[in-house]
Tab-separated table of C-alpha atoms in Angstrom:
chain	number	residue	atom	x	y	z
A	1	MET	CA	-116.681	-9.732	-73.547
A	2	ASN	CA	-118.656	-12.416	-72.475
A	3	ILE	CA	-121.215	-12.759	-69.132
A	4	GLU	CA	-118.898	-14.472	-66.882
A	5	SER	CA	-116.273	-11.901	-67.328
A	6	ILE	CA	-118.725	-8.747	-66.889
A	7	THR	CA	-119.078	-10.738	-63.749
A	8	MET	CA	-115.426	-11.699	-63.097
A	9	VAL	CA	-115.063	-7.728	-63.454
A	10	GLU	CA	-117.531	-7.310	-60.913
A	11	LEU	CA	-116.616	-9.557	-58.269
A	12	ARG	CA	-112.672	-7.689	-58.363
A	13	ARG	CA	-114.421	-4.422	-58.304
A	14	MET	CA	-115.998	-5.541	-55.627
A	15	GLY	CA	-113.151	-6.785	-53.584
A	16	MET	CA	-111.297	-3.684	-54.089
A	17	TYR	CA	-114.275	-1.557	-52.459
A	18	ASP	CA	-114.285	-4.061	-49.809
A	19	ALA	CA	-110.235	-2.960	-49.136
A	20	ASN	CA	-111.172	0.216	-49.641
A	21	HIS	CA	-113.504	0.701	-47.245
A	22	GLN	CA	-111.695	-1.323	-44.441
A	23	ILE	CA	-108.550	0.225	-44.930
A	24	GLY	CA	-110.411	3.633	-44.037
A	25	MET	CA	-112.153	1.441	-41.181
A	26	TRP	CA	-108.973	1.244	-39.425
A	27	ALA	CA	-107.505	4.453	-39.778
A	28	ASP	CA	-110.541	5.905	-38.547
A	29	CYS	CA	-110.256	2.862	-35.670
A	30	LEU	CA	-107.173	4.291	-34.832
A	31	LYS	CA	-108.016	7.613	-34.206
A	32	ALA	CA	-110.927	6.535	-32.279
A	33	GLU	CA	-109.014	4.631	-29.778
A	34	SER	CA	-105.994	7.610	-29.657
A	35	SER	CA	-108.981	9.563	-28.646
A	36	GLN	CA	-111.059	7.520	-26.481
A	37	ASN	CA	-109.625	3.666	-25.970
A	38	THR	CA	-112.837	2.537	-23.943
A	39	SER	CA	-115.043	2.092	-26.312
A	40	SER	CA	-113.159	1.650	-29.204
A	41	SER	CA	-114.057	-1.775	-29.603
A	42	ALA	CA	-118.250	-0.882	-29.556
A	43	ILE	CA	-117.423	1.046	-32.111
A	44	LEU	CA	-115.742	-1.122	-34.307
A	45	GLU	CA	-118.460	-3.952	-33.877
A	46	GLU	CA	-121.345	-1.353	-34.414
A	47	GLN	CA	-119.664	0.140	-38.292
A	48	ASP	CA	-118.191	-3.872	-39.135
A	49	GLY	CA	-121.910	-4.972	-38.398
A	50	GLY	CA	-122.982	-2.132	-41.156
A	51	MET	CA	-119.776	-3.069	-43.321
A	52	GLU	CA	-120.983	-6.568	-43.035
A	53	ASN	CA	-124.959	-5.781	-44.192
A	54	LEU	CA	-123.116	-3.608	-47.089
A	55	SER	CA	-121.351	-6.395	-48.369
A	56	GLU	CA	-123.854	-8.626	-47.861
A	57	ASP	CA	-126.258	-6.750	-50.108
A	58	ALA	CA	-123.724	-6.193	-52.691
A	59	ARG	CA	-122.977	-9.933	-52.880
A	60	LEU	CA	-126.046	-10.573	-53.005
A	61	GLY	CA	-126.093	-8.259	-56.067
A	62	ILE	CA	-123.588	-10.013	-57.443
A	63	VAL	CA	-124.854	-13.306	-57.237
A	64	GLY	CA	-127.801	-12.400	-59.828
A	65	PRO	CA	-125.685	-12.196	-62.823
A	66	SER	CA	-123.173	-14.636	-62.219
A	67	LYS	CA	-126.082	-16.961	-62.559
A	68	PRO	CA	-125.335	-18.165	-65.928
A	69	TYR	CA	-121.406	-18.530	-65.148
A	70	GLU	CA	-123.273	-21.226	-62.200
A	71	GLN	CA	-126.232	-22.684	-63.921
A	72	GLU	CA	-124.308	-25.286	-65.801
A	73	GLU	CA	-123.838	-27.070	-62.140
A	74	SER	CA	-126.899	-25.488	-59.838
A	75	LYS	CA	-126.086	-27.735	-57.166
A	76	PRO	CA	-122.546	-25.540	-55.840
A	77	SER	CA	-124.767	-23.001	-56.099
A	78	ASP	CA	-125.756	-23.666	-52.551
A	79	LYS	CA	-122.012	-24.165	-51.943
A	80	VAL	CA	-121.073	-21.170	-53.256
A	81	ILE	CA	-123.364	-19.650	-50.907
A	82	ARG	CA	-121.940	-20.587	-48.163
A	83	ARG	CA	-118.366	-20.867	-49.137
A	84	LEU	CA	-119.359	-16.686	-49.057
A	85	ALA	CA	-120.910	-16.692	-45.572
A	86	GLN	CA	-117.618	-18.621	-44.127
A	87	ASN	CA	-115.818	-16.760	-46.227
A	88	ARG	CA	-117.312	-13.013	-44.273
A	89	GLU	CA	-116.941	-14.995	-41.143
A	90	ALA	CA	-113.526	-15.325	-42.008
A	91	ALA	CA	-112.409	-12.249	-43.107
A	92	LYS	CA	-114.316	-10.589	-40.130
A	93	LYS	CA	-112.081	-12.321	-37.641
A	94	SER	CA	-109.553	-11.772	-39.237
A	95	ARG	CA	-110.315	-8.239	-39.082
A	96	LEU	CA	-111.334	-7.947	-35.324
A	97	ARG	CA	-107.559	-9.957	-34.718
A	98	LYS	CA	-105.839	-7.078	-36.898
A	99	LYS	CA	-107.701	-4.899	-34.765
A	100	ALA	CA	-106.816	-6.293	-31.525
A	101	TYR	CA	-103.234	-6.587	-32.567
A	102	ILE	CA	-103.156	-2.687	-33.899
A	103	GLN	CA	-104.761	-1.793	-30.409
A	104	GLN	CA	-101.381	-3.863	-28.066
A	105	LEU	CA	-99.313	-2.379	-30.203
A	106	GLU	CA	-100.247	1.153	-29.820
A	107	LEU	CA	-100.520	0.741	-25.985
A	108	SER	CA	-97.146	-0.693	-25.763
A	109	ARG	CA	-95.741	2.259	-28.295
A	110	ILE	CA	-97.239	4.340	-25.065
A	111	LYS	CA	-95.836	1.985	-22.040
A	112	LEU	CA	-92.622	2.299	-24.427
A	113	VAL	CA	-92.151	6.122	-24.731
A	114	GLN	CA	-93.039	6.160	-20.761
A	115	LEU	CA	-89.941	3.845	-19.940
A	116	GLU	CA	-87.217	5.463	-21.848
A	117	GLN	CA	-87.633	8.879	-20.328
A	118	GLU	CA	-87.538	7.488	-17.114
A	119	VAL	CA	-84.011	5.628	-17.998
A	120	ASP	CA	-82.815	8.960	-19.438
A	121	LYS	CA	-83.868	10.370	-16.396
A	122	VAL	CA	-82.346	7.713	-14.192
A	123	ARG	CA	-79.244	8.569	-16.005
A	124	HIS	CA	-78.786	12.176	-15.939
A	125	GLN	CA	-78.887	11.132	-12.215
A	126	GLY	CA	-75.814	9.397	-12.637
A	127	VAL	CA	-76.977	7.090	-10.901
A	128	TYR	CA	-76.841	3.900	-12.770
A	129	ILE	CA	-78.878	0.687	-11.227
A	130	GLY	CA	-81.857	0.583	-13.573
A	131	GLU	CA	-79.192	-0.154	-16.064
A	132	HIS	CA	-77.246	-2.709	-13.903
A	133	ILE	CA	-79.969	-4.708	-12.697
A	134	ASP	CA	-79.572	-6.907	-14.814
A	135	ASN	CA	-76.037	-8.056	-15.545
A	136	SER	CA	-74.821	-7.072	-11.889
A	137	ILE	CA	-76.952	-7.139	-9.135
A	138	ILE	CA	-79.469	-10.112	-10.820
A	139	GLY	CA	-76.631	-12.372	-11.992
A	140	TYR	CA	-77.559	-15.247	-13.725
A	141	SER	CA	-78.863	-17.516	-11.118
A	142	GLY	CA	-81.219	-14.543	-10.549
A	143	SER	CA	-80.625	-13.402	-7.335
A	144	ILE	CA	-78.976	-10.300	-5.747
A	145	ASN	CA	-76.368	-9.922	-5.255
A	146	PRO	CA	-76.195	-7.868	-1.776
A	147	GLY	CA	-72.491	-6.714	-1.628
A	148	ILE	CA	-72.883	-5.182	-5.153
A	149	ALA	CA	-76.224	-3.769	-4.752
A	150	ALA	CA	-75.270	-2.202	-1.360
A	151	PHE	CA	-71.330	-0.281	-3.187
A	152	GLU	CA	-73.715	0.862	-6.049
A	153	LEU	CA	-75.784	2.694	-3.659
A	154	GLU	CA	-72.846	4.114	-1.934
A	155	TYR	CA	-71.420	4.921	-5.457
A	156	GLY	CA	-74.309	7.059	-6.250
A	157	HIS	CA	-73.562	8.925	-3.191
A	158	TRP	CA	-69.872	8.907	-3.732
A	159	ILE	CA	-70.788	11.270	-6.680
A	160	GLU	CA	-72.925	13.404	-4.710
A	161	GLU	CA	-69.940	14.389	-2.959
A	162	GLN	CA	-67.807	14.513	-5.642
A	163	ASN	CA	-69.336	16.813	-7.425
A	164	ARG	CA	-70.175	19.067	-4.070
A	165	GLN	CA	-66.370	19.226	-3.454
A	166	ILE	CA	-65.558	20.364	-6.937
A	167	CYS	CA	-67.984	22.921	-7.301
A	168	GLU	CA	-66.091	23.788	-3.931
A	169	LEU	CA	-62.921	23.855	-4.777
A	170	ARG	CA	-63.501	25.467	-8.115
A	171	ALA	CA	-65.159	28.447	-6.084
A	172	ALA	CA	-61.620	28.475	-3.317
A	173	LEU	CA	-59.197	28.655	-7.123
A	174	GLN	CA	-61.585	31.266	-8.366
A	175	GLY	CA	-61.773	33.465	-5.391
A	176	SER	CA	-59.301	34.408	-2.758
A	177	ALA	CA	-58.741	31.536	-0.411
A	178	SER	CA	-56.014	31.037	1.484
A	179	ASP	CA	-53.735	28.628	1.332
A	180	ILE	CA	-55.046	26.941	4.913
A	181	GLU	CA	-58.712	26.993	3.212
A	182	LEU	CA	-57.302	25.181	0.621
A	183	GLY	CA	-55.512	22.013	2.157
A	184	ILE	CA	-58.479	21.385	3.963
A	185	LEU	CA	-60.380	21.380	0.797
A	186	VAL	CA	-57.338	19.115	-0.336
A	187	GLU	CA	-57.103	17.076	2.347
A	188	ASN	CA	-60.646	16.208	2.242
A	189	VAL	CA	-60.481	15.162	-1.498
A	190	MET	CA	-57.807	12.721	-0.565
A	191	LYS	CA	-59.773	11.338	1.813
A	192	HIS	CA	-62.715	10.412	-0.325
A	193	TYR	CA	-60.818	9.493	-3.061
A	194	ASP	CA	-59.322	6.938	-0.127
A	195	ASP	CA	-63.176	6.557	1.068
A	196	LEU	CA	-63.687	4.669	-2.579
A	197	PHE	CA	-60.830	2.281	-3.007
A	198	ARG	CA	-61.929	1.518	0.428
A	199	MET	CA	-65.025	0.293	-0.923
A	200	LYS	CA	-64.067	-0.858	-4.082
A	201	SER	CA	-62.188	-3.641	-1.908
A	202	ILE	CA	-64.723	-4.465	-0.472
A	203	ALA	CA	-67.330	-4.864	-3.468
A	204	ALA	CA	-63.573	-7.349	-4.854
A	205	LYS	CA	-64.191	-9.650	-1.898
A	206	SER	CA	-68.661	-10.300	-3.268
A	207	ASP	CA	-68.087	-9.319	-6.612
A	208	VAL	CA	-64.315	-9.665	-8.212
A	209	PHE	CA	-65.167	-9.779	-11.506
A	210	TYR	CA	-67.544	-6.990	-11.400
A	211	ILE	CA	-65.107	-4.338	-9.677
A	212	VAL	CA	-62.624	-5.914	-12.472
A	213	SER	CA	-64.974	-5.420	-15.466
A	214	GLY	CA	-65.656	-1.627	-13.996
A	215	LEU	CA	-69.409	-2.133	-14.565
A	216	TRP	CA	-70.412	0.790	-12.340
A	217	LYS	CA	-68.534	3.407	-14.406
A	218	ALA	CA	-70.019	5.645	-16.756
A	219	SER	CA	-69.311	3.812	-20.537
A	220	ALA	CA	-67.065	6.608	-21.843
A	221	GLU	CA	-64.865	5.882	-18.599
A	222	ARG	CA	-64.560	1.934	-19.083
A	223	PHE	CA	-63.254	2.985	-21.777
A	224	PHE	CA	-59.968	3.856	-20.443
A	225	LEU	CA	-60.565	0.367	-18.190
A	226	TRP	CA	-57.646	-0.875	-16.179
A	227	ILE	CA	-57.657	-3.284	-13.471
A	228	GLY	CA	-60.947	-1.939	-12.168
A	229	GLY	CA	-60.098	2.103	-12.672
A	230	PHE	CA	-57.978	4.217	-14.108
A	231	ARG	CA	-54.926	4.020	-15.304
A	232	PRO	CA	-52.379	6.183	-12.829
A	233	SER	CA	-49.787	6.939	-15.888
A	234	GLY	CA	-52.318	7.934	-18.091
A	235	LEU	CA	-54.228	10.328	-16.118
A	236	LEU	CA	-51.085	11.572	-15.025
A	237	LYS	CA	-50.123	11.519	-19.220
A	238	VAL	CA	-53.057	14.345	-19.168
A	239	LEU	CA	-53.861	16.314	-16.203
A	240	SER	CA	-50.359	17.488	-15.964
A	241	PRO	CA	-50.039	19.781	-18.556
A	242	GLN	CA	-52.748	21.698	-16.466
A	243	LEU	CA	-50.195	22.008	-13.225
A	244	ASN	CA	-47.796	24.243	-14.907
A	245	PRO	CA	-46.788	26.448	-13.812
A	246	LEU	CA	-43.486	23.791	-11.827
A	247	THR	CA	-40.184	23.997	-10.675
A	248	GLU	CA	-37.586	21.765	-12.725
A	249	GLN	CA	-37.737	20.190	-9.353
A	250	GLN	CA	-41.368	19.169	-9.336
A	251	LEU	CA	-41.045	18.864	-13.582
A	252	MET	CA	-38.866	16.233	-12.954
A	253	ALA	CA	-40.304	14.474	-10.427
A	254	VAL	CA	-43.850	14.284	-12.165
A	255	TYR	CA	-42.134	12.778	-15.119
A	256	ASN	CA	-40.588	10.187	-12.757
A	257	LEU	CA	-43.510	9.216	-11.401
A	258	GLN	CA	-45.280	8.616	-14.927
A	259	GLN	CA	-42.692	6.646	-15.194
A	260	SER	CA	-42.759	4.514	-12.833
A	261	SER	CA	-46.388	4.173	-12.351
A	262	GLN	CA	-45.869	2.803	-15.983
A	263	GLN	CA	-43.356	0.242	-15.167
A	264	ALA	CA	-45.352	-1.087	-11.945
A	265	GLU	CA	-48.748	-1.002	-14.344
A	266	ASP	CA	-47.029	-3.097	-16.819
A	267	ALA	CA	-45.403	-5.352	-14.322
A	268	LEU	CA	-48.883	-5.788	-13.090
A	269	SER	CA	-50.312	-6.484	-16.715
A	270	GLN	CA	-47.699	-9.305	-17.170
A	271	GLY	CA	-48.807	-11.158	-13.796
A	272	LEU	CA	-52.441	-10.766	-14.903
A	273	ASP	CA	-51.433	-12.249	-18.477
A	274	LYS	CA	-49.532	-14.284	-16.577
A	275	LEU	CA	-52.858	-15.423	-14.732
A	276	GLN	CA	-54.965	-15.499	-18.023
A	277	GLN	CA	-52.321	-18.179	-18.900
A	278	THR	CA	-52.404	-20.378	-16.182
A	279	LEU	CA	-56.387	-20.223	-15.927
A	280	SER	CA	-56.754	-21.187	-19.607
A	281	GLU	CA	-54.352	-24.045	-18.791
A	282	THR	CA	-55.701	-25.419	-16.084
A	283	ILE	CA	-59.533	-24.946	-17.200
A	284	ALA	CA	-59.183	-27.021	-21.029
A	285	ALA	CA	-58.963	-30.261	-21.262
A	286	ASP	CA	-59.776	-32.761	-24.418
A	287	PRO	CA	-63.883	-33.168	-24.089
A	288	LEU	CA	-63.180	-36.364	-26.345
A	289	SER	CA	-60.839	-38.176	-23.852
A	290	ALA	CA	-61.470	-40.390	-20.655
A	291	SER	CA	-58.841	-38.541	-18.382
A	292	GLY	CA	-60.843	-35.147	-19.523
A	293	MET	CA	-63.985	-35.985	-17.818
A	294	THR	CA	-62.768	-37.766	-14.324
A	295	ASN	CA	-60.969	-34.775	-14.191
A	296	TYR	CA	-63.244	-32.009	-14.384
A	297	MET	CA	-64.328	-31.522	-10.982
A	298	GLY	CA	-60.129	-31.334	-9.862
A	299	GLN	CA	-59.446	-29.129	-12.755
A	300	MET	CA	-62.376	-26.358	-11.174
A	301	GLY	CA	-61.115	-27.016	-7.604
A	302	GLN	CA	-57.815	-25.729	-8.625
A	303	ALA	CA	-59.139	-23.071	-11.119
A	304	MET	CA	-61.388	-21.465	-8.337
A	305	GLY	CA	-57.708	-21.477	-6.236
A	306	LYS	CA	-56.455	-19.226	-9.194
A	307	LEU	CA	-59.225	-17.349	-9.287
A	308	GLU	CA	-59.239	-16.016	-5.673
A	309	ALA	CA	-55.791	-14.027	-7.303
A	310	LEU	CA	-58.030	-11.660	-9.637
A	311	VAL	CA	-58.845	-10.098	-5.970
A	312	SER	CA	-55.354	-9.548	-4.812
A	313	PHE	CA	-54.796	-7.953	-8.536
A	314	VAL	CA	-57.295	-5.600	-7.597
A	315	ASP	CA	-56.043	-4.805	-4.671
A	316	GLN	CA	-53.079	-4.097	-5.673
A	317	ALA	CA	-54.057	-1.759	-8.776
A	318	ASP	CA	-55.583	0.243	-6.010
A	319	HIS	CA	-53.016	0.449	-3.973
A	320	LEU	CA	-51.037	1.796	-6.867
A	321	ARG	CA	-53.297	4.569	-7.648
A	322	GLN	CA	-53.773	6.017	-4.329
A	323	GLU	CA	-49.736	5.900	-4.197
A	324	THR	CA	-49.635	7.918	-7.236
A	325	LEU	CA	-52.026	10.152	-5.640
A	326	GLN	CA	-49.975	10.341	-2.745
A	327	GLN	CA	-46.842	11.049	-4.199
A	328	MET	CA	-48.473	13.695	-6.437
A	329	TYR	CA	-50.132	15.420	-2.990
A	330	GLN	CA	-46.186	15.157	-2.110
A	331	ILE	CA	-44.886	16.692	-4.885
A	332	LEU	CA	-47.063	19.687	-5.169
A	333	LYS	CA	-47.584	22.798	-3.049
A	334	THR	CA	-50.911	23.025	-1.637
A	335	ARG	CA	-52.455	25.978	-3.819
A	336	GLN	CA	-50.781	23.194	-7.276
A	337	ALA	CA	-52.625	20.418	-6.009
A	338	ALA	CA	-55.670	22.057	-5.320
A	339	ARG	CA	-55.799	22.993	-8.969
A	340	GLY	CA	-54.418	19.755	-9.579
A	341	LEU	CA	-57.929	17.981	-7.611
A	342	LEU	CA	-59.734	19.812	-9.447
A	343	ALA	CA	-58.817	19.274	-12.754
A	344	LEU	CA	-59.080	15.617	-11.973
A	345	GLY	CA	-62.624	15.883	-11.283
A	346	ASP	CA	-64.026	17.790	-14.365
A	347	TYR	CA	-62.010	15.264	-16.430
A	348	LEU	CA	-63.857	12.326	-15.002
A	349	GLN	CA	-67.086	14.580	-14.439
A	350	ARG	CA	-66.828	15.497	-18.401
A	351	LEU	CA	-66.000	11.924	-19.189
A	352	ARG	CA	-69.461	10.357	-17.253
A	353	ALA	CA	-71.457	13.698	-18.888
A	354	LEU	CA	-70.621	12.946	-22.388
A	355	SER	CA	-71.268	8.937	-21.306
A	356	SER	CA	-74.909	10.466	-20.621
A	357	LEU	CA	-75.231	12.324	-23.940
A	358	TRP	CA	-74.074	9.790	-25.720
A	359	ALA	CA	-77.105	6.966	-24.471
A	360	ALA	CA	-79.548	10.289	-24.975
A	361	ARG	CA	-78.841	10.758	-28.773
A	362	PRO	CA	-81.258	10.487	-30.558
A	363	ARG	CA	-81.578	7.423	-32.934
A	364	GLU	CA	-84.597	5.793	-35.136
A	365	ARG	CA	-87.472	5.005	-34.131
A	366	ILE	CA	-89.372	1.888	-35.745
A	367	GLN	CA	-92.020	2.549	-37.966
A	368	ASP	CA	-95.412	2.467	-36.520
A	369	TYR	CA	-98.382	0.063	-38.650
B	1	MET	CA	-34.719	-14.595	-18.113
B	2	GLN	CA	-34.050	-15.535	-14.842
B	3	LYS	CA	-35.687	-19.018	-14.075
B	4	THR	CA	-37.353	-19.463	-10.999
B	5	LEU	CA	-34.672	-21.617	-8.730
B	6	PRO	CA	-35.921	-24.467	-6.017
B	7	TYR	CA	-33.508	-24.572	-3.228
B	8	THR	CA	-29.666	-24.809	-4.165
B	9	GLN	CA	-29.296	-24.211	-7.723
B	10	GLU	CA	-26.524	-22.550	-8.202
B	11	ASN	CA	-26.859	-18.895	-9.636
B	12	PRO	CA	-24.677	-16.158	-10.176
B	13	TRP	CA	-24.172	-14.164	-7.854
B	14	ALA	CA	-23.383	-16.970	-5.089
B	15	PRO	CA	-20.511	-19.045	-4.897
B	16	PRO	CA	-21.004	-23.376	-6.217
B	17	PRO	CA	-23.196	-24.815	-3.019
B	18	SER	CA	-21.717	-27.314	-0.860
B	19	PRO	CA	-22.060	-31.418	-1.445
B	20	ALA	CA	-24.734	-31.876	1.513
B	21	ALA	CA	-27.316	-29.153	0.291
B	22	GLY	CA	-26.786	-30.512	-3.457
B	23	ALA	CA	-27.983	-33.869	-2.037
B	24	THR	CA	-30.974	-32.027	-1.240
B	25	GLY	CA	-31.731	-29.689	-4.345
B	26	SER	CA	-34.970	-31.776	-5.819
B	27	PRO	CA	-37.658	-29.625	-6.355
B	28	VAL	CA	-39.446	-32.506	-4.209
B	29	THR	CA	-40.000	-31.063	-0.347
B	30	PRO	CA	-36.755	-31.099	1.371
B	31	ALA	CA	-36.704	-31.235	5.402
B	32	ALA	CA	-37.610	-27.430	6.741
B	33	ASP	CA	-34.875	-26.644	8.836
B	34	VAL	CA	-32.642	-27.824	6.131
B	35	LYS	CA	-35.012	-25.493	3.795
B	36	ALA	CA	-34.804	-22.300	6.770
B	37	GLY	CA	-31.075	-22.838	6.143
B	38	MET	CA	-30.777	-22.649	2.725
B	39	LEU	CA	-33.123	-19.767	2.410
B	40	SER	CA	-31.167	-17.378	4.792
B	41	LYS	CA	-28.204	-18.306	2.743
B	42	ALA	CA	-29.384	-17.435	-0.132
B	43	VAL	CA	-30.795	-13.749	1.496
B	44	ALA	CA	-27.097	-13.424	2.763
B	45	GLU	CA	-25.309	-14.355	-0.589
B	46	ASN	CA	-28.229	-12.981	-3.331
B	47	PRO	CA	-28.165	-8.541	-3.001
B	48	VAL	CA	-32.603	-9.854	-4.570
B	49	VAL	CA	-34.026	-12.375	-3.145
B	50	VAL	CA	-37.766	-12.975	-3.345
B	51	LEU	CA	-39.690	-15.345	-2.226
B	52	GLY	CA	-43.213	-16.710	-3.473
B	53	LEU	CA	-45.667	-19.879	-3.496
B	54	ARG	CA	-44.718	-21.807	-6.501
B	55	GLY	CA	-47.327	-20.547	-9.414
B	56	CYS	CA	-48.576	-17.836	-7.727
B	57	CYS	CA	-48.894	-15.054	-10.295
B	58	MET	CA	-47.806	-11.761	-7.798
B	59	VAL	CA	-43.912	-13.901	-8.002
B	60	HIS	CA	-44.245	-13.006	-11.691
B	61	VAL	CA	-45.544	-9.379	-10.868
B	62	VAL	CA	-42.394	-8.741	-8.360
B	63	ARG	CA	-39.940	-10.346	-10.919
B	64	ARG	CA	-41.026	-7.664	-13.730
B	65	LEU	CA	-40.615	-4.764	-11.438
B	66	LEU	CA	-36.915	-5.769	-10.300
B	67	GLN	CA	-36.365	-6.759	-13.638
B	68	GLY	CA	-37.648	-3.390	-15.391
B	69	GLN	CA	-34.784	-1.701	-12.727
B	70	GLY	CA	-32.019	-3.965	-14.246
B	71	VAL	CA	-32.110	-6.493	-11.313
B	72	ASN	CA	-31.760	-9.750	-11.709
B	73	PRO	CA	-33.589	-11.219	-8.605
B	74	THR	CA	-33.373	-14.808	-6.986
B	75	VAL	CA	-36.695	-16.707	-6.684
B	76	CYS	CA	-37.033	-19.374	-4.082
B	77	GLU	CA	-40.409	-20.937	-4.262
B	78	VAL	CA	-42.481	-22.924	-1.171
B	79	GLY	CA	-45.043	-25.469	-1.136
B	80	ASP	CA	-47.719	-23.671	1.461
B	81	ASP	CA	-48.363	-21.036	3.391
B	82	ALA	CA	-46.555	-23.198	6.154
B	83	GLU	CA	-43.556	-23.832	5.057
B	84	ALA	CA	-43.067	-20.053	4.606
B	85	ALA	CA	-44.210	-19.452	7.892
B	86	ALA	CA	-41.253	-21.550	9.076
B	87	LEU	CA	-38.998	-20.099	7.389
B	88	ALA	CA	-40.057	-16.183	8.140
B	89	GLY	CA	-39.441	-17.085	12.199
B	90	GLU	CA	-36.246	-18.599	10.996
B	91	ILE	CA	-35.466	-14.874	9.825
B	92	ALA	CA	-37.083	-12.921	12.141
B	93	GLY	CA	-35.031	-15.017	14.684
B	94	ASP	CA	-31.706	-14.770	13.481
B	95	GLY	CA	-31.626	-11.134	13.238
B	96	GLY	CA	-33.673	-10.991	16.640
B	97	LYS	CA	-33.951	-11.789	19.721
B	98	GLU	CA	-34.731	-15.828	20.745
B	99	GLY	CA	-38.662	-16.550	21.718
B	100	GLY	CA	-39.418	-13.551	20.076
B	101	ALA	CA	-42.830	-13.325	18.073
B	102	GLN	CA	-43.229	-15.000	14.561
B	103	GLN	CA	-43.426	-12.742	11.693
B	104	GLU	CA	-46.317	-12.511	9.798
B	105	ILE	CA	-44.955	-12.749	6.836
B	106	GLN	CA	-46.282	-11.547	3.440
B	107	LEU	CA	-45.592	-13.557	0.177
B	108	PRO	CA	-44.619	-13.143	-1.950
B	109	ALA	CA	-41.627	-11.232	-0.444
B	110	VAL	CA	-39.082	-9.045	-1.408
B	111	PHE	CA	-35.087	-9.112	0.415
B	112	ILE	CA	-32.480	-7.012	-0.360
B	113	GLY	CA	-29.247	-6.145	0.404
B	114	GLY	CA	-29.917	-9.607	3.088
B	115	SER	CA	-33.161	-7.802	5.085
B	116	LEU	CA	-37.117	-7.363	4.579
B	117	VAL	CA	-38.478	-4.959	2.778
B	118	GLY	CA	-41.974	-6.251	2.710
B	119	GLY	CA	-44.394	-7.838	0.319
B	120	LEU	CA	-45.802	-6.201	-3.108
B	121	ASP	CA	-47.798	-3.410	-0.954
B	122	ARG	CA	-43.877	-2.068	0.056
B	123	LEU	CA	-42.385	-2.542	-2.866
B	124	MET	CA	-44.820	-0.566	-5.066
B	125	ALA	CA	-44.927	2.623	-2.457
B	126	VAL	CA	-41.263	2.316	-2.116
B	127	HIS	CA	-40.890	1.951	-5.897
B	128	ILE	CA	-43.359	5.100	-6.836
B	129	SER	CA	-42.062	7.157	-3.440
B	130	GLY	CA	-38.494	7.280	-6.092
B	131	GLU	CA	-36.661	5.115	-2.948
B	132	LEU	CA	-36.273	1.511	-4.641
B	133	VAL	CA	-33.470	2.418	-6.987
B	134	PRO	CA	-31.189	3.867	-4.338
B	135	ILE	CA	-31.828	1.174	-2.115
B	136	LEU	CA	-30.759	-1.809	-4.584
B	137	ARG	CA	-27.689	0.206	-6.075
B	138	ASP	CA	-26.178	0.523	-2.305
B	139	ALA	CA	-27.466	-3.333	-1.926
B	140	GLY	CA	-25.119	-3.629	-5.012
B	141	ALA	CA	-27.788	-4.919	-7.438
B	142	LEU	CA	-27.050	-2.356	-10.282
B	143	TRP	CA	-24.397	-2.662	-12.124
B	144	LEU	CA	-24.757	1.037	-12.339
């Protein structure tokens, strides 16, 4: 082995020593940062300065044996020294940048954890204002829709009152409340649902797409969405088994109600399909034709008129929900109605709880550097 | 499938239209009083009549709902709300006294057995409460 290869080996070994030492340095810096954010940069400088001295000495040590390699060109030795100095500077700057970057990542990670905790906390309270800031209250234009903001606030209160009423119903049914007491509770719950439909009707005038898409609802509730709410026939199917025992007449009546609701839902769905069809026909045009461009505003105007009909659909769907609820109230005796409303409220609570659990489920965290 | 009819056309329920009515039977808007008369005629001669704005999707909903009950409704279309209001006044004037307040008619409007039942709201309510089928049967709209 000649002198040249020995020199290269030494150079390489020197490089490795550098790298290892640097990694050890970073590890120390991270520990320093997590314990003490303030003076870490000072520590870094110091250590780095020490490191630099070390490498300089080592490198000076190496320049000696490498001289025979360099002797063929005596002038380039100055160039080499300058090049090595530049390399040192560049490497130092790179290390500093890397440290600053890691420091920032660490701070961001802490912030992210805090935000996640906040979001989970708010979710558990069943109020979704924070979540919806992006897609509803602040629309694409960046301005806040006050009608919808008001609705979401009211809905939060509505849910609180709903939960309280459910507890009251449960206690009354498990205890020995009289039919009169149950009757009052039932009436309160019915009025409470009327309040919700009233709120929805006002909000629909503010932003019908928000209502149609059920954006205020929990995710599992939204899974069952039909024109801004639940299908009355669907809820009947789920909950009527819990109403037993029912008389023959009542069973017939409930079954007929389910059928009627289904028919009404189908009629509304078909009407909505027709609206979709006419809307797309109104809006669509050949982008390359001249007439397509001249008709543009006319088409938009027509389409705007068609969209007004969407508000009617939301109103009719909610009207159907109210009518179905009222009819059940007619069919059932007081105690049965109380059990029915408890079953309905409990079922919706479970769907909301499921949504929260799903949102908070553990997921793979992004690996740290 | 029931086609929507502008004012004149013959339909299975009514006798063939008179020549005068036939002359003005085009989809282009004829005179208001002639139309009013034709609406009264349609309502008198058909057990189920739906009055609605042209191109309205709610008319579709009403029609589907009635067809689901086994009924083939006669659909009459108007061009705009003003025409509908004129017709409503005429219908109300027929039954009631002269000088009575003009009824605010909500479109689409459903007439069963010659009298006004109401809008889609009312139709839904009557359907859910189970009263729709008896009303239809009494008007002779159902085959059963």
